[in-house]
PDB file of C-alpha atoms in Angstrom:
ATOM      1  CA  GLN A 352      89.599 121.137 107.161  1.00 90.00           C
ATOM      2  CA  VAL A 353      90.795 122.060 103.687  1.00 96.00           C
ATOM      3  CA  GLN A 354      90.557 120.051 100.480  1.00 97.00           C
ATOM      4  CA  LEU A 355      92.754 120.960  97.525  1.00 98.00           C
ATOM      5  CA  VAL A 356      92.505 119.867  93.892  1.00 98.00           C
ATOM      6  CA  GLU A 357      95.166 120.805  91.352  1.00 98.00           C
ATOM      7  CA  SER A 358      94.634 121.035  87.598  1.00 98.00           C
ATOM      8  CA  GLY A 359      96.315 122.444  84.525  1.00 98.00           C
ATOM      9  CA  GLY A 360      99.342 120.226  84.167  1.00 98.00           C
ATOM     10  CA  GLY A 361     100.424 118.691  80.877  1.00 98.00           C
ATOM     11  CA  LEU A 362     103.187 118.027  78.384  1.00 98.00           C
ATOM     12  CA  VAL A 363     104.752 121.081  76.733  1.00 98.00           C
ATOM     13  CA  GLN A 364     107.940 121.993  74.934  1.00 98.00           C
ATOM     14  CA  ALA A 365     110.691 124.065  76.490  1.00 98.00           C
ATOM     15  CA  GLY A 366     109.892 127.766  76.404  1.00 98.00           C
ATOM     16  CA  ALA A 367     106.140 127.219  76.626  1.00 98.00           C
ATOM     17  CA  SER A 368     103.781 128.342  79.382  1.00 98.00           C
ATOM     18  CA  LEU A 369     101.299 126.584  81.626  1.00 98.00           C
ATOM     19  CA  ARG A 370      98.863 127.811  84.240  1.00 98.00           C
ATOM     20  CA  LEU A 371      98.153 125.576  87.198  1.00 98.00           C
ATOM     21  CA  SER A 372      95.062 125.989  89.355  1.00 98.00           C
ATOM     22  CA  CYS A 373      94.414 124.871  92.892  1.00 98.00           C
ATOM     23  CA  GLN A 374      90.741 124.755  93.807  1.00 98.00           C
ATOM     24  CA  ALA A 375      90.150 124.745  97.549  1.00 97.00           C
ATOM     25  CA  SER A 376      87.155 123.880  99.664  1.00 96.00           C
ATOM     26  CA  GLY A 377      86.581 123.927 103.373  1.00 93.00           C
ATOM     27  CA  SER A 378      86.016 126.542 105.975  1.00 89.00           C
ATOM     28  CA  LEU A 379      89.639 126.953 106.976  1.00 90.00           C
ATOM     29  CA  PHE A 380      91.017 127.997 103.603  1.00 92.00           C
ATOM     30  CA  SER A 381      90.469 131.703 104.203  1.00 91.00           C
ATOM     31  CA  ARG A 382      92.852 131.410 107.149  1.00 93.00           C
ATOM     32  CA  CYS A 383      95.553 129.587 105.219  1.00 95.00           C
ATOM     33  CA  ALA A 384      98.622 130.663 103.368  1.00 97.00           C
ATOM     34  CA  THR A 385      98.987 128.603 100.200  1.00 97.00           C
ATOM     35  CA  GLY A 386     102.067 127.169  98.604  1.00 98.00           C
ATOM     36  CA  TRP A 387     103.121 125.295  95.511  1.00 98.00           C
ATOM     37  CA  PHE A 388     105.714 122.536  95.729  1.00 98.00           C
ATOM     38  CA  ARG A 389     107.080 120.132  93.157  1.00 98.00           C
ATOM     39  CA  GLN A 390     108.702 116.735  93.193  1.00 98.00           C
ATOM     40  CA  ALA A 391     110.732 115.242  90.389  1.00 97.00           C
ATOM     41  CA  PRO A 392     111.438 111.496  90.224  1.00 94.00           C
ATOM     42  CA  GLY A 393     114.067 110.506  92.768  1.00 96.00           C
ATOM     43  CA  LYS A 394     114.225 113.947  94.340  1.00 97.00           C
ATOM     44  CA  ASP A 395     112.861 115.582  97.472  1.00 97.00           C
ATOM     45  CA  ARG A 396     109.767 117.763  97.339  1.00 98.00           C
ATOM     46  CA  GLU A 397     110.875 121.308  96.541  1.00 98.00           C
ATOM     47  CA  PHE A 398     109.364 124.655  97.460  1.00 98.00           C
ATOM     48  CA  VAL A 399     108.189 126.642  94.424  1.00 98.00           C
ATOM     49  CA  ALA A 400     106.104 129.589  95.638  1.00 98.00           C
ATOM     50  CA  ALA A 401     103.791 130.719  98.417  1.00 98.00           C
ATOM     51  CA  ILE A 402     101.204 133.431  98.924  1.00 97.00           C
ATOM     52  CA  SER A 403      99.729 134.799 102.137  1.00 95.00           C
ATOM     53  CA  ARG A 404      96.100 134.610 103.193  1.00 92.00           C
ATOM     54  CA  ASN A 405      95.283 138.027 101.775  1.00 91.00           C
ATOM     55  CA  GLY A 406      97.663 137.838  98.814  1.00 93.00           C
ATOM     56  CA  GLY A 407      99.785 140.655 100.157  1.00 93.00           C
ATOM     57  CA  THR A 408     102.976 138.648 100.615  1.00 95.00           C
ATOM     58  CA  ILE A 409     104.577 136.353  98.063  1.00 97.00           C
ATOM     59  CA  LEU A 410     107.697 134.221  98.101  1.00 98.00           C
ATOM     60  CA  TYR A 411     109.413 132.281  95.325  1.00 98.00           C
ATOM     61  CA  GLY A 412     112.026 129.588  95.191  1.00 98.00           C
ATOM     62  CA  ASP A 413     115.269 130.672  93.568  1.00 97.00           C
ATOM     63  CA  SER A 414     114.880 128.307  90.596  1.00 97.00           C
ATOM     64  CA  VAL A 415     111.604 129.882  89.456  1.00 98.00           C
ATOM     65  CA  LYS A 416     112.055 133.582  90.231  1.00 98.00           C
ATOM     66  CA  GLY A 417     111.258 135.722  87.226  1.00 98.00           C
ATOM     67  CA  ARG A 418     109.493 132.895  85.401  1.00 98.00           C
ATOM     68  CA  PHE A 419     106.646 131.797  87.695  1.00 98.00           C
ATOM     69  CA  THR A 420     103.892 133.914  89.238  1.00 98.00           C
ATOM     70  CA  ILE A 421     101.593 132.879  92.060  1.00 98.00           C
ATOM     71  CA  SER A 422      98.252 134.565  92.584  1.00 98.00           C
ATOM     72  CA  ARG A 423      95.115 134.035  94.587  1.00 96.00           C
ATOM     73  CA  ASP A 424      91.397 134.622  94.038  1.00 95.00           C
ATOM     74  CA  SER A 425      90.071 134.375  97.578  1.00 91.00           C
ATOM     75  CA  ALA A 426      86.439 134.779  96.547  1.00 93.00           C
ATOM     76  CA  LYS A 427      86.719 131.694  94.395  1.00 95.00           C
ATOM     77  CA  LYS A 428      89.050 129.879  96.778  1.00 96.00           C
ATOM     78  CA  THR A 429      91.515 129.356  93.972  1.00 97.00           C
ATOM     79  CA  VAL A 430      95.282 129.759  93.787  1.00 98.00           C
ATOM     80  CA  PHE A 431      97.111 129.928  90.467  1.00 98.00           C
ATOM     81  CA  LEU A 432     100.654 129.291  89.349  1.00 98.00           C
ATOM     82  CA  GLN A 433     101.509 130.889  86.023  1.00 98.00           C
ATOM     83  CA  MET A 434     104.612 129.208  84.637  1.00 98.00           C
ATOM     84  CA  ASN A 435     106.449 130.860  81.763  1.00 98.00           C
ATOM     85  CA  ASP A 436     109.594 129.937  79.869  1.00 98.00           C
ATOM     86  CA  LEU A 437     109.392 126.356  81.081  1.00 98.00           C
ATOM     87  CA  LYS A 438     112.554 124.299  81.136  1.00 98.00           C
ATOM     88  CA  ALA A 439     113.156 120.570  81.147  1.00 97.00           C
ATOM     89  CA  GLU A 440     114.232 120.814  84.779  1.00 97.00           C
ATOM     90  CA  ASP A 441     110.744 122.053  85.697  1.00 98.00           C
ATOM     91  CA  THR A 442     109.400 118.575  84.979  1.00 98.00           C
ATOM     92  CA  ALA A 443     107.768 117.291  88.163  1.00 98.00           C
ATOM     93  CA  VAL A 444     104.539 116.616  89.931  1.00 98.00           C
ATOM     94  CA  TYR A 445     103.254 119.935  91.258  1.00 98.00           C
ATOM     95  CA  TYR A 446     101.410 120.024  94.561  1.00 98.00           C
ATOM     96  CA  CYS A 447      99.259 122.696  96.142  1.00 98.00           C
ATOM     97  CA  ALA A 448      99.414 122.977  99.920  1.00 98.00           C
ATOM     98  CA  ALA A 449      97.789 125.057 102.628  1.00 97.00           C
ATOM     99  CA  ASP A 450      99.281 126.308 105.892  1.00 96.00           C
ATOM    100  CA  HIS A 451      96.730 127.285 108.540  1.00 94.00           C
ATOM    101  CA  THR A 452      98.395 130.299 110.093  1.00 89.00           C
ATOM    102  CA  ILE A 453      97.902 133.864 111.256  1.00 85.00           C
ATOM    103  CA  LEU A 454      97.986 136.711 108.735  1.00 81.00           C
ATOM    104  CA  THR A 455     101.215 138.204 110.018  1.00 83.00           C
ATOM    105  CA  ALA A 456     103.183 134.958 110.086  1.00 87.00           C
ATOM    106  CA  PRO A 457     106.026 134.716 107.575  1.00 93.00           C
ATOM    107  CA  LEU A 458     105.521 132.433 104.610  1.00 96.00           C
ATOM    108  CA  ARG A 459     107.158 129.086 105.050  1.00 96.00           C
ATOM    109  CA  VAL A 460     109.130 126.989 102.606  1.00 97.00           C
ATOM    110  CA  ASP A 461     109.364 123.707 104.462  1.00 97.00           C
ATOM    111  CA  VAL A 462     107.113 120.816 103.501  1.00 97.00           C
ATOM    112  CA  GLY A 463     106.328 119.979 107.123  1.00 96.00           C
ATOM    113  CA  ALA A 464     104.747 123.377 107.746  1.00 96.00           C
ATOM    114  CA  TYR A 465     101.806 122.714 105.437  1.00 97.00           C
ATOM    115  CA  GLU A 466      98.966 120.674 106.900  1.00 97.00           C
ATOM    116  CA  PHE A 467      96.815 120.165 103.812  1.00 97.00           C
ATOM    117  CA  TRP A 468      97.899 118.828 100.405  1.00 98.00           C
ATOM    118  CA  GLY A 469      96.376 118.126  97.044  1.00 98.00           C
ATOM    119  CA  GLN A 470      97.038 115.009  94.968  1.00 98.00           C
ATOM    120  CA  GLY A 471      99.296 116.780  92.500  1.00 98.00           C
ATOM    121  CA  THR A 472      99.338 117.454  88.762  1.00 98.00           C
ATOM    122  CA  GLN A 473     102.054 116.315  86.366  1.00 98.00           C
ATOM    123  CA  VAL A 474     104.041 118.877  84.411  1.00 98.00           C
ATOM    124  CA  SER A 475     106.377 117.526  81.742  1.00 98.00           C
ATOM    125  CA  VAL A 476     108.646 119.749  79.684  1.00 98.00           C
ATOM    126  CA  SER A 477     110.420 118.339  76.649  1.00 97.00           C
ATOM    127  CA  GLU A 478     113.565 119.931  75.187  1.00 92.00           C
TER     128      GLU A 478
END
């Protein structure tokens, strides 16, 4: 099993930066790709970014390319999401998720592919 706890959310002004952290525990985490998703009120959960088990492959959603950076510290079982140049439309609850998969499998963007989820952290961006 994998347990995930997000932190680092908050209220910021447009143009600011935030760094989200996802602290994992559990024996399976080293065999999981990790993703970040977000969900705004009244909208479906949206793929933000994902990183492979060894950090060698990364994928971003189109709306965050060039502004967000995902990284992974496997020794500390932590995944980060550095968010720069935040916009009002980035306002959402951000979730960390883990996909138990083989190393060579492609990163996945669909919510249903991820077996383990955190509780989420709120990010609010004011204009």
